[in-house]
Short mmCIF file of C-alpha atoms and ligand atoms in Angstrom, two decimals:
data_model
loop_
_atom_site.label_atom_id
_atom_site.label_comp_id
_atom_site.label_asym_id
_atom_site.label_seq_id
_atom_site.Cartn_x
_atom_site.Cartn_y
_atom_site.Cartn_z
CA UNK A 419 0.00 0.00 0.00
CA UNK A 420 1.05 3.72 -0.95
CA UNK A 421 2.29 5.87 1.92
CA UNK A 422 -0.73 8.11 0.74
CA UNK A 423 -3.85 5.99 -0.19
CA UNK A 424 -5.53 5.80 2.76
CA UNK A 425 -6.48 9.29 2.88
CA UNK A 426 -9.07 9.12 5.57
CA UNK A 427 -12.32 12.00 5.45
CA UNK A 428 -11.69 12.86 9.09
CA UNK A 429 -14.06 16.12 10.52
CA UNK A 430 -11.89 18.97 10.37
CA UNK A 431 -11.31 20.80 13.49
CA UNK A 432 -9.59 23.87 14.05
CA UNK A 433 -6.14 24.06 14.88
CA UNK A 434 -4.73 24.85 18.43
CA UNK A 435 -4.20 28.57 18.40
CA UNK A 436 -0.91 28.71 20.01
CA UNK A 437 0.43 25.21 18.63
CA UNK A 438 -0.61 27.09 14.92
CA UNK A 439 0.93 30.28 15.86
CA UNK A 440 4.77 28.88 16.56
CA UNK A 441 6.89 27.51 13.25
CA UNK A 442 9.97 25.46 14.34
CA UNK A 443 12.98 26.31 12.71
CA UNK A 444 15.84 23.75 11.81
CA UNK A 445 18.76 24.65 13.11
CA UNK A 446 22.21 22.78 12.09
CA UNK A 447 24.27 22.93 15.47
CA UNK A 448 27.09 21.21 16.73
CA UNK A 449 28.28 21.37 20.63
CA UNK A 450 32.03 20.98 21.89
CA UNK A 451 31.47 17.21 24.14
CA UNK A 452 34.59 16.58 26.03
CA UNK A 453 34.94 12.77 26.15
CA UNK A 454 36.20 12.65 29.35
CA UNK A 455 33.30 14.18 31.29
CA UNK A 456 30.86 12.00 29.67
CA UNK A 457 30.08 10.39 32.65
CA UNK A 458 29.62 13.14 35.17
CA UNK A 459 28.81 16.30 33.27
CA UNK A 460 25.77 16.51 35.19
CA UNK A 461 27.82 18.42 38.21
CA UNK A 462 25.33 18.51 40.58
CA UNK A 463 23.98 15.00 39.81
CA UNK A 464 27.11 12.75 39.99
CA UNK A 465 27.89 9.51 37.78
CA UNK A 466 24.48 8.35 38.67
CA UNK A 467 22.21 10.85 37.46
CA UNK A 468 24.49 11.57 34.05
CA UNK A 469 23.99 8.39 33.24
CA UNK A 470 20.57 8.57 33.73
CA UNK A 471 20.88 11.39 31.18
CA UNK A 472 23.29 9.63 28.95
CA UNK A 473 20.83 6.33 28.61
CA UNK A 474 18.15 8.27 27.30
CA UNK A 475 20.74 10.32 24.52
CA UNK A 476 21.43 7.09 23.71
CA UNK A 477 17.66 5.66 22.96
CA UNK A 478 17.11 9.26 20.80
CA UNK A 479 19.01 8.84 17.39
CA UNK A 480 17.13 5.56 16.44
CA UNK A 481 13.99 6.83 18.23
CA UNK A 482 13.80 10.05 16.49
CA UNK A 483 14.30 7.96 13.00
CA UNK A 484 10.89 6.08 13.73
CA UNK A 485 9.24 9.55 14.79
CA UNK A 486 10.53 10.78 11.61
CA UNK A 487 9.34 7.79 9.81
CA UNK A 488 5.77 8.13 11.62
CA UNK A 489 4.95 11.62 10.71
CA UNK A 490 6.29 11.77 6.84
CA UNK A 491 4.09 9.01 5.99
CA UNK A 492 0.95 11.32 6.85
CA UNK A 493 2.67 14.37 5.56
CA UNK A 494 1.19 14.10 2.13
CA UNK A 495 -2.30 13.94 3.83
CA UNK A 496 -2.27 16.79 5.35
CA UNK A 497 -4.59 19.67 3.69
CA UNK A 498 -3.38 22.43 6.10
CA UNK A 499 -0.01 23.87 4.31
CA UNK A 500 0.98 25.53 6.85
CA UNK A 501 0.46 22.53 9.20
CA UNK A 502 2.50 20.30 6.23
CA UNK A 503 5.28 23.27 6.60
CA UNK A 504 5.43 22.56 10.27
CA UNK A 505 5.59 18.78 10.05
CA UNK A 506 8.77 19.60 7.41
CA UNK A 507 10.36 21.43 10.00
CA UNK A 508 9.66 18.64 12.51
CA UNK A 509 11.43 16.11 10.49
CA UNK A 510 14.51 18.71 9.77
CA UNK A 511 15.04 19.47 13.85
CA UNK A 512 14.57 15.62 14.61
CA UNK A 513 17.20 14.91 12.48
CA UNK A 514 18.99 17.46 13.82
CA UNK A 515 18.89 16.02 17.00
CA UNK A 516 19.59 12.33 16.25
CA UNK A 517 22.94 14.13 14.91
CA UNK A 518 23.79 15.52 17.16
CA UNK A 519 22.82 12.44 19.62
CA UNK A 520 24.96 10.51 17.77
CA UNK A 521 28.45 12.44 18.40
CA UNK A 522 27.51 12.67 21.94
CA UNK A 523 26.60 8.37 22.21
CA UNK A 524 29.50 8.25 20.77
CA UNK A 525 31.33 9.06 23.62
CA UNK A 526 29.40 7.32 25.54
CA UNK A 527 30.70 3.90 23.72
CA UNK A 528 34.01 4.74 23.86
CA UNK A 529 33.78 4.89 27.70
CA UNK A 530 31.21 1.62 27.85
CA UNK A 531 30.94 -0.50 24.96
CA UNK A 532 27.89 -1.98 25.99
CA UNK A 533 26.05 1.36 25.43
CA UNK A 534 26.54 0.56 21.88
CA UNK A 535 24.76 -3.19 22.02
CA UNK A 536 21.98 -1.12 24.05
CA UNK A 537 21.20 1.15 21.17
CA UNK A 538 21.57 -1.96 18.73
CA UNK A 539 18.87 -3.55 20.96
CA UNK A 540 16.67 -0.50 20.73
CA UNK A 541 16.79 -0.23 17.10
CA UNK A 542 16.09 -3.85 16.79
CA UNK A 543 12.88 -3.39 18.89
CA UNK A 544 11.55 -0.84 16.45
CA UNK A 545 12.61 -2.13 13.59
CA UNK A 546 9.65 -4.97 14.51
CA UNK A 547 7.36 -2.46 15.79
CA UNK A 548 7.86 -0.64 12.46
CA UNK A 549 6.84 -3.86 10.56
CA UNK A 550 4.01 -5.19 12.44
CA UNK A 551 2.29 -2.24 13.42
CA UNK A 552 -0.14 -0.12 11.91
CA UNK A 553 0.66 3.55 10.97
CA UNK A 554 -1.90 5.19 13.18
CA UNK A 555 -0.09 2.85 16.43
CA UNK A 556 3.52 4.26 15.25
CA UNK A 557 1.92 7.94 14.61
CA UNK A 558 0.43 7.25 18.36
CA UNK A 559 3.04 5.91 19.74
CA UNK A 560 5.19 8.71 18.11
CA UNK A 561 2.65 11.86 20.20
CA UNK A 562 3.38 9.77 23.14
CA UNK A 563 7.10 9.90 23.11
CA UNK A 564 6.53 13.44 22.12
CA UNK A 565 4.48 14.33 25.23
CA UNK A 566 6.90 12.23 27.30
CA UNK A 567 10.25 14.83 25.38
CA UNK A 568 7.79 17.81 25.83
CA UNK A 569 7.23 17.63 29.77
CA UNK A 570 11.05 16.14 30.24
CA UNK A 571 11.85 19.50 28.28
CA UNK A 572 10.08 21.30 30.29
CA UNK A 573 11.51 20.18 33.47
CA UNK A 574 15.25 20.46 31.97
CA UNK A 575 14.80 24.72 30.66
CA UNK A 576 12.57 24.84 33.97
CA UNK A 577 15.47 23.64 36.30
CA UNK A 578 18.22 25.84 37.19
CA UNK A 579 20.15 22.97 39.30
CA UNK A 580 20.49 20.98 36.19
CA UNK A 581 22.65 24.34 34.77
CA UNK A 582 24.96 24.49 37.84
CA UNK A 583 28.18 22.84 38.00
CA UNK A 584 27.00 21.38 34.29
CA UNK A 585 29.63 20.65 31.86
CA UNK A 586 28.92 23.58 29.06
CA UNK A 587 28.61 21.64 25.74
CA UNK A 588 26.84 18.40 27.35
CA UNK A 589 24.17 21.12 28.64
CA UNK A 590 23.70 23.38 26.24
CA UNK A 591 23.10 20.57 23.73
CA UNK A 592 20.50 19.24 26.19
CA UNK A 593 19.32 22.45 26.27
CA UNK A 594 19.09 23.22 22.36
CA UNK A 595 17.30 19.95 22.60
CA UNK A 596 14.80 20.68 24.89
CA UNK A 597 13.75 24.45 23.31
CA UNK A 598 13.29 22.72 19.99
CA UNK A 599 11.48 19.80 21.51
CA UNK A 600 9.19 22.69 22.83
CA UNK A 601 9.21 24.42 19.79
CA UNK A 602 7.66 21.71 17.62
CA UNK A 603 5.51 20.35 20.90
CA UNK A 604 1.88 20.46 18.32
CA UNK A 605 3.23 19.54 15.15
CA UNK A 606 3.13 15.09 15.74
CA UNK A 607 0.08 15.73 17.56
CA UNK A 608 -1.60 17.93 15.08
CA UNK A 609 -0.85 15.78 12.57
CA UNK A 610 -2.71 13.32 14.67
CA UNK A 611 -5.44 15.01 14.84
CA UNK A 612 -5.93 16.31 11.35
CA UNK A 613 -5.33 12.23 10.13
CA UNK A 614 -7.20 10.60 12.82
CA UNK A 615 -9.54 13.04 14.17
CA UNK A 616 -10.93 13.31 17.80
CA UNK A 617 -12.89 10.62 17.80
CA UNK A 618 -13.45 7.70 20.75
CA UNK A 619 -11.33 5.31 18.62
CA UNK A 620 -8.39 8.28 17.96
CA UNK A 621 -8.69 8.64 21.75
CA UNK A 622 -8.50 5.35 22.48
CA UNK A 623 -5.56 4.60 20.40
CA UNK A 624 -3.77 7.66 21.61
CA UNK A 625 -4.54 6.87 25.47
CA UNK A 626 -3.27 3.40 25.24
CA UNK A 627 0.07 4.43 23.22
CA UNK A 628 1.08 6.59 25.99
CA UNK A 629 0.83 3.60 28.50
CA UNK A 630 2.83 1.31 26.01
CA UNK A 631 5.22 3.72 25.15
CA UNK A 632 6.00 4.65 28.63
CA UNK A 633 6.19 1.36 29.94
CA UNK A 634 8.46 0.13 26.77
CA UNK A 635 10.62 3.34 27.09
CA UNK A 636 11.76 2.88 30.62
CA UNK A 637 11.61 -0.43 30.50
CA UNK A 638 14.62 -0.64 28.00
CA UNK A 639 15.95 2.15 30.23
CA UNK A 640 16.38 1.34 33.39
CA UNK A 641 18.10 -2.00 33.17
CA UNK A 642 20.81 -1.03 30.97
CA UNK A 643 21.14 2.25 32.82
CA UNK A 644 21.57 -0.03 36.19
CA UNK A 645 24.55 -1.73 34.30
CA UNK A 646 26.32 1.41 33.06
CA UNK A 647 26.36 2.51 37.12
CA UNK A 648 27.58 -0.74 37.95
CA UNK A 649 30.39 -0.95 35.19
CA UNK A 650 31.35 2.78 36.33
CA UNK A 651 31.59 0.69 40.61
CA UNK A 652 28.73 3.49 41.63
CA UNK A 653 26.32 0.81 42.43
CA UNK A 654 27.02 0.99 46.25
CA UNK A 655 27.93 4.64 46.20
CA UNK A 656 25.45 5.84 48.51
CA UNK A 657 26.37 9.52 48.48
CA UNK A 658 26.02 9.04 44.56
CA UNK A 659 22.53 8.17 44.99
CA UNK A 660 21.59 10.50 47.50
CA UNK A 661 22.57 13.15 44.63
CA UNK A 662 21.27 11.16 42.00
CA UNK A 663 17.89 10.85 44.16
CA UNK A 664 17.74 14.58 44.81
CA UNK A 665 17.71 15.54 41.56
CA UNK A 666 15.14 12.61 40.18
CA UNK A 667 12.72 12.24 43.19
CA UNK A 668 13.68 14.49 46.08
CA UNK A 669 14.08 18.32 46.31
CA UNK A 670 14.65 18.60 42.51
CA UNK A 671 12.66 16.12 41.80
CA UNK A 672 13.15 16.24 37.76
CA UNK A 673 11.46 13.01 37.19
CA UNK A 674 8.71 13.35 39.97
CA UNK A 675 7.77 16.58 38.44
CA UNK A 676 6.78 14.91 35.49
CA UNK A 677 3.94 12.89 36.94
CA UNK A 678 0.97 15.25 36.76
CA UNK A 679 1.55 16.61 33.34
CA UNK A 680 2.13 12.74 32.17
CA UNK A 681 -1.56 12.48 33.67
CA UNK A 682 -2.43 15.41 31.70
CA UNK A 683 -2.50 13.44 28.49
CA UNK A 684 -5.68 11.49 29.19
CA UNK A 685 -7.96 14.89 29.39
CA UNK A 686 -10.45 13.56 25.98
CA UNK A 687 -9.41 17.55 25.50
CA UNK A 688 -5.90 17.79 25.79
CA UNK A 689 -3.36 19.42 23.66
CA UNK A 690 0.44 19.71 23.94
CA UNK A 691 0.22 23.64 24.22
CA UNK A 692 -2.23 23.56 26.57
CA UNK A 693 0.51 24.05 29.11
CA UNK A 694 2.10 27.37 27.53
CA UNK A 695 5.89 27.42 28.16
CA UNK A 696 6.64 29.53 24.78
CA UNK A 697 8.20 31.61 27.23
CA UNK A 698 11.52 29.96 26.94
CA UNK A 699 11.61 30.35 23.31
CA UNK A 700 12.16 33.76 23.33
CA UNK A 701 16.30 33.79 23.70
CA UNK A 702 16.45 30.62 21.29
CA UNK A 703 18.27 32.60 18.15
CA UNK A 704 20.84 33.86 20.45
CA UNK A 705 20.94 31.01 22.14
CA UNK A 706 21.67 28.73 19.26
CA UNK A 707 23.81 31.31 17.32
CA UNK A 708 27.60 30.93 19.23
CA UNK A 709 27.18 26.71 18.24
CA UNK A 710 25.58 27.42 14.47
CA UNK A 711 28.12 24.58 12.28
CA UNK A 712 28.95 27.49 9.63
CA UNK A 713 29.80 29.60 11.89
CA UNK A 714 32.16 27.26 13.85
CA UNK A 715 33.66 26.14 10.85
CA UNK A 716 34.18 29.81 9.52
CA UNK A 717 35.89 30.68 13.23
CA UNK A 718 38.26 27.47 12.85
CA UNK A 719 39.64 28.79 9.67
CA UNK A 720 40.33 32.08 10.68
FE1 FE2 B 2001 14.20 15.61 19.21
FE1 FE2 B 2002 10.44 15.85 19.16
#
């Protein structure tokens, strides 16, 4: 079957104001990553929580590929142009980012080469959920990881402890990571909508494909993120974990923060830009302008 046949006559409802009123921009960045702070470049957070941070970079390349792969086969669909601009844009930042993701996982292999068999396992994973699942389960599962990036974003710009004592180029790539991932918050689930509609069946698919892809995502995460701590001796490092637990769970709480907007999702209503953060977008040119690739390359000839 065609990536386009089964246009589907779907009721069309208007577009989220806000979500219709911010066009992400790709931006081709590249971050200095010192190899030898891969594994504590979270200062405040010790080997623990970095790795906690590293075992998710290195679940994004292959993950944004299928997010990719989810949204550009309903591209064509889409009647909305500026809606079918937006979903371009989405595709060109994802990519971005698995770019990016992949210098920094790089590191990460060099220092443990069983990070690399992890990310083989991931991509193995989807590679059968590509091939024996429908598109509208891949496109849900796809808004799902989205809201799960959105709300982690969140909590990362939000979060000034996660800045302090930070290696620069591990957090400002986080951090170009999260604005964009805020930035292009609507476009997967707009798509959604405009394909699938807002129906009890699109509901239904999308409610359920949060619960999978939650419970698949940490799933894969935790275990192999228990054996990076244990092949870096930090699995009996108590004072390790009391950081690692502050930041997660405790007075931080990074993780436990996420928990009511995660909730959020199941609202028969809800929509990523519900919860307005555009706020942080604001300083995102300037931001991203000192680690633009031309610019780097243009400074390293001079
Ligand atoms: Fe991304
Ligand atoms: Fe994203």
């Amino acid at each position: 079957m065609s990536a386009t046949k089964s246009v589907k006559s779907v009721k069309s409802n208007p577009r989220n104001a806000k979500s219709e009123s911010v066009m992400p921009i790709r931006r081709d960045l590249q971050f200095p990553l010192p190899a030898d702070r891969v594994q504590d470049w979270v200062g405040n957070g010790g080997v623990q929580f970095t790795h906690l941070m590293n075992t998710m970079s290195l679940v994004i390349p292959v993950g944004e590929r299928f997010f990719i792969d989810a949204v550009r086969h309903y591209r064509d669909q889409i009647q909305d142009p500026e809606l079918k601009k937006a979903a371009t844009a989405f595709i060109g930042q994802e990519a971005m980012h698995g770019r990016e993701h992949d210098e920094y996982n790089a590191k990460m292999f060099e220092r443990l080469p069983s990070a690399a068999v992890f990310e083989k396992r991931v991509k193995t994973l989807l590679d059968v959920f590509q091939n024996n699942t429908s598109p509208s389960f891949r496109l849900s599962a796809t808004i799902a990881l989205e809201h799960l990036t959105a709300i982690m974003a969140d909590g990362l710009l939000k979060e000034p402890a996660l800045a302090q004592n930070a290696e620069p180029g591990y957090h400002a790539l986080w951090k170009w990571h999260a604005l964009e991932e805020t930035e292009h918050k609507g476009v997967a689930y707009d798509v959604w909508e405009a394909t699938q509609g807002r129906g009890v069946k699109a509901y239904t698919i999308r409610a359920f494909g949060l619960v999978f892809a939650t419970a698949i995502f940490w799933g894969m995460v935790l275990p192999h993120y228990a054996n990076f701590v244990r092949q870096e001796g930090k699995l009996t490092d108590v004072k390790g974990w009391k950081s690692m637990w502050r930041m997660a769970f405790g007075e931080i709480g990074f993780l436990r923060k996420m928990a009511r907007p995660w909730f959020s999702y199941f609202r028969p209503d809800f929509h990523p830009w519900d919860e307005d953060n555009s706020h942080y977008l604001a300083g995102i040119e300037g931001f991203s302008a000192p680690y633009a690739r031309r610019q780097a390359s243009l400074s390293a000839a001079a």
